[in-house]
């Protein structure tokens, strides 16, 4: 079989795809392609192709995954998306994700717990909104539920503390301010009943 083209990756400039005449395509860093002397028109054997796919491509993808995780925790979905943008095939990505899970480089439960802990300290919000945000990061519902159970969030107290932090400077509360309080808590994902209870507890007795 022959290499019929080397195409640059539009999303990641350091990557390129090697295209073969048998409809097989694989991606590698450009520098690695140059080092391996993979050029258009070059013939490669089945044995060489197997080595490239099983060893070179996997090693490059795994290295990219580890580098992506070096700066901060990431979810399995985030790592998968990164590798996909780099041009790696789904089968390779799955192997890399499984490998990194085995050594605990990827742990969605730990990620969810850390996320909830940090948000609870820096920008408290409802369990519902936390769940939505974690879901958007590709974390499964059962993992999110387990992480939330670890913290036993008292959402009523969280809502009340948010009001105290933002509105304690006020000495009187007209309908306009009360409406702002409700909208503020809605933006943090609290339900109507939670908002009503928190506002009622916060407002001074007449």
Short mmCIF file of C-alpha atoms in Angstrom, two decimals:
data_model
loop_
_atom_site.label_atom_id
_atom_site.label_comp_id
_atom_site.label_asym_id
_atom_site.label_seq_id
_atom_site.Cartn_x
_atom_site.Cartn_y
_atom_site.Cartn_z
CA UNK A 1 0.00 0.00 0.00
CA UNK A 2 1.07 3.58 -0.59
CA UNK A 3 0.70 6.92 1.14
CA UNK A 4 -1.36 9.12 -1.17
CA UNK A 5 -1.46 12.25 0.98
CA UNK A 6 -0.47 14.07 4.14
CA UNK A 7 -3.16 16.49 5.25
CA UNK A 8 -2.75 19.14 7.94
CA UNK A 9 -5.17 19.24 10.85
CA UNK A 10 -7.30 22.41 10.67
CA UNK A 11 -7.93 22.45 14.43
CA UNK A 12 -4.46 21.54 15.73
CA UNK A 13 -1.59 22.89 13.64
CA UNK A 14 0.97 20.47 15.09
CA UNK A 15 -0.98 17.45 13.80
CA UNK A 16 -1.44 15.89 10.36
CA UNK A 17 -3.28 12.92 8.86
CA UNK A 18 -1.55 10.24 6.81
CA UNK A 19 -3.84 8.95 4.05
CA UNK A 20 -3.29 5.53 2.45
CA UNK A 21 -4.59 4.20 -0.86
CA UNK A 22 -6.68 1.55 0.94
CA UNK A 23 -8.88 4.19 2.64
CA UNK A 24 -7.02 3.93 5.97
CA UNK A 25 -6.16 7.25 7.59
CA UNK A 26 -4.31 7.89 10.83
CA UNK A 27 -3.06 11.00 12.60
CA UNK A 28 0.31 11.77 14.16
CA UNK A 29 2.24 14.87 15.20
CA UNK A 30 3.94 16.44 12.16
CA UNK A 31 7.36 16.09 13.78
CA UNK A 32 6.79 12.36 14.28
CA UNK A 33 5.66 11.97 10.67
CA UNK A 34 8.87 13.63 9.52
CA UNK A 35 11.02 11.51 11.84
CA UNK A 36 9.37 8.32 10.57
CA UNK A 37 9.90 9.55 7.00
CA UNK A 38 6.26 9.10 6.07
CA UNK A 39 5.90 10.90 2.75
CA UNK A 40 3.44 10.96 -0.10
CA UNK A 41 4.17 8.13 -2.54
CA UNK A 42 5.99 5.98 0.00
CA UNK A 43 5.02 2.30 0.13
CA UNK A 44 4.48 0.61 3.50
CA UNK A 45 3.87 -3.02 4.39
CA UNK A 46 1.07 -4.48 6.50
CA UNK A 47 3.61 -5.09 9.27
CA UNK A 48 4.74 -1.47 9.25
CA UNK A 49 1.13 -0.26 9.23
CA UNK A 50 0.34 -2.44 12.25
CA UNK A 51 3.34 -0.99 14.08
CA UNK A 52 2.29 2.56 13.21
CA UNK A 53 -1.30 2.06 14.40
CA UNK A 54 -0.62 -0.06 17.48
CA UNK A 55 2.53 1.65 18.71
CA UNK A 56 3.20 5.06 17.20
CA UNK A 57 -0.36 6.38 17.08
CA UNK A 58 -1.29 4.99 20.50
CA UNK A 59 1.90 6.32 22.13
CA UNK A 60 1.40 9.77 20.61
CA UNK A 61 -2.26 9.90 21.66
CA UNK A 62 -1.48 8.76 25.20
CA UNK A 63 1.33 11.30 25.51
CA UNK A 64 -1.06 14.03 24.35
CA UNK A 65 -3.63 12.91 26.92
CA UNK A 66 -1.09 12.99 29.74
CA UNK A 67 0.09 16.46 28.70
CA UNK A 68 -3.49 17.72 28.59
CA UNK A 69 -4.01 16.45 32.14
CA UNK A 70 -0.76 17.94 33.45
CA UNK A 71 -2.17 21.41 34.12
CA UNK A 72 -5.43 20.46 35.84
CA UNK A 73 -8.01 17.73 36.34
CA UNK A 74 -10.09 16.89 33.28
CA UNK A 75 -13.07 14.64 32.69
CA UNK A 76 -12.91 11.62 30.41
CA UNK A 77 -15.13 13.52 27.98
CA UNK A 78 -12.80 16.53 27.91
CA UNK A 79 -9.76 14.36 27.20
CA UNK A 80 -11.71 12.48 24.55
CA UNK A 81 -12.72 15.72 22.82
CA UNK A 82 -9.15 17.00 22.90
CA UNK A 83 -7.79 13.84 21.28
CA UNK A 84 -10.60 13.85 18.74
CA UNK A 85 -9.72 17.41 17.75
CA UNK A 86 -6.16 16.20 17.24
CA UNK A 87 -7.44 13.68 14.72
CA UNK A 88 -7.17 10.42 16.64
CA UNK A 89 -9.66 7.66 15.92
CA UNK A 90 -12.32 6.67 18.44
CA UNK A 91 -10.79 3.22 19.02
CA UNK A 92 -7.42 4.79 19.89
CA UNK A 93 -9.08 7.37 22.14
CA UNK A 94 -10.97 4.67 24.04
CA UNK A 95 -7.74 2.75 24.68
CA UNK A 96 -6.02 5.90 25.94
CA UNK A 97 -8.92 6.83 28.21
CA UNK A 98 -9.02 3.30 29.68
CA UNK A 99 -5.26 3.38 30.23
CA UNK A 100 -5.38 6.74 32.01
CA UNK A 101 -8.32 5.62 34.16
CA UNK A 102 -6.32 2.60 35.30
CA UNK A 103 -3.61 4.83 36.76
CA UNK A 104 -6.17 7.32 38.11
CA UNK A 105 -5.08 10.15 35.83
CA UNK A 106 -8.73 10.33 34.82
CA UNK A 107 -11.32 9.94 37.57
CA UNK A 108 -14.68 11.58 36.93
CA UNK A 109 -15.86 11.02 40.50
CA UNK A 110 -12.82 12.84 41.93
CA UNK A 111 -13.30 15.59 39.36
CA UNK A 112 -16.96 16.02 40.34
CA UNK A 113 -16.12 16.14 44.06
CA UNK A 114 -13.40 18.74 43.52
CA UNK A 115 -15.70 20.80 41.29
CA UNK A 116 -18.53 20.80 43.84
CA UNK A 117 -16.14 21.64 46.68
CA UNK A 118 -14.59 24.59 44.83
CA UNK A 119 -17.89 25.98 43.60
CA UNK A 120 -19.40 25.68 47.08
CA UNK A 121 -16.61 27.87 48.43
CA UNK A 122 -16.19 30.37 45.60
CA UNK A 123 -19.58 30.60 43.94
CA UNK A 124 -22.28 28.61 45.78
CA UNK A 125 -25.21 27.36 43.73
CA UNK A 126 -27.94 24.74 43.80
CA UNK A 127 -27.39 21.01 43.38
CA UNK A 128 -29.49 21.23 40.21
CA UNK A 129 -27.18 23.79 38.59
CA UNK A 130 -24.08 21.90 39.72
CA UNK A 131 -25.53 18.76 38.12
CA UNK A 132 -26.17 20.57 34.85
CA UNK A 133 -22.65 22.01 34.75
CA UNK A 134 -21.04 18.63 35.48
CA UNK A 135 -23.26 16.95 32.91
CA UNK A 136 -22.06 19.45 30.31
CA UNK A 137 -18.55 18.26 31.07
CA UNK A 138 -19.59 14.75 30.10
CA UNK A 139 -19.89 13.24 33.59
CA UNK A 140 -22.54 10.55 33.97
CA UNK A 141 -25.61 11.17 36.11
CA UNK A 142 -24.87 8.37 38.60
CA UNK A 143 -21.36 9.74 39.23
CA UNK A 144 -22.76 13.26 39.76
CA UNK A 145 -25.35 11.94 42.22
CA UNK A 146 -22.68 10.07 44.19
CA UNK A 147 -20.48 13.17 44.34
CA UNK A 148 -23.36 15.35 45.54
CA UNK A 149 -24.17 12.80 48.25
CA UNK A 150 -20.62 13.16 49.54
CA UNK A 151 -21.27 16.80 50.37
CA UNK A 152 -24.86 16.59 51.64
CA UNK A 153 -25.60 20.13 50.43
CA UNK A 154 -28.15 22.03 52.50
CA UNK A 155 -29.58 24.01 49.61
CA UNK A 156 -31.86 26.05 51.84
CA UNK A 157 -28.88 27.21 53.89
CA UNK A 158 -26.82 27.87 50.76
CA UNK A 159 -29.58 30.08 49.32
CA UNK A 160 -29.93 31.94 52.62
CA UNK A 161 -26.19 32.53 52.91
CA UNK A 162 -26.11 33.89 49.37
CA UNK A 163 -28.80 36.42 50.24
CA UNK A 164 -26.99 37.43 53.42
CA UNK A 165 -23.75 37.95 51.52
CA UNK A 166 -25.28 40.09 48.80
CA UNK A 167 -28.16 41.92 50.47
CA UNK A 168 -27.15 42.45 54.12
CA UNK A 169 -26.21 46.05 53.33
CA UNK A 170 -29.87 46.90 52.72
CA UNK A 171 -31.99 48.20 55.57
CA UNK A 172 -35.33 48.19 53.76
CA UNK A 173 -36.72 45.86 51.13
CA UNK A 174 -39.29 47.00 48.60
CA UNK A 175 -40.82 44.78 45.91
CA UNK A 176 -38.12 45.75 43.39
CA UNK A 177 -35.31 44.55 45.66
CA UNK A 178 -37.20 41.39 46.62
CA UNK A 179 -37.68 40.61 42.94
CA UNK A 180 -33.94 41.08 42.35
CA UNK A 181 -33.25 38.66 45.19
CA UNK A 182 -35.50 36.05 43.60
CA UNK A 183 -33.95 36.48 40.16
CA UNK A 184 -30.49 36.20 41.71
CA UNK A 185 -31.34 32.88 43.35
CA UNK A 186 -33.00 31.65 40.16
CA UNK A 187 -29.71 32.31 38.34
CA UNK A 188 -28.03 29.96 40.81
CA UNK A 189 -30.50 27.19 39.98
CA UNK A 190 -32.72 27.17 43.07
CA UNK A 191 -36.34 26.05 42.83
CA UNK A 192 -39.31 28.34 43.46
CA UNK A 193 -39.99 26.77 46.87
CA UNK A 194 -36.32 27.07 47.91
CA UNK A 195 -36.26 30.71 46.82
CA UNK A 196 -39.48 31.58 48.61
CA UNK A 197 -38.27 29.96 51.84
CA UNK A 198 -34.85 31.65 51.70
CA UNK A 199 -36.31 35.09 50.98
CA UNK A 200 -38.87 34.68 53.75
CA UNK A 201 -36.18 33.71 56.27
CA UNK A 202 -33.89 36.51 55.17
CA UNK A 203 -36.37 39.38 55.29
CA UNK A 204 -36.64 41.07 58.70
CA UNK A 205 -39.88 40.70 60.63
CA UNK A 206 -42.15 43.71 60.34
#
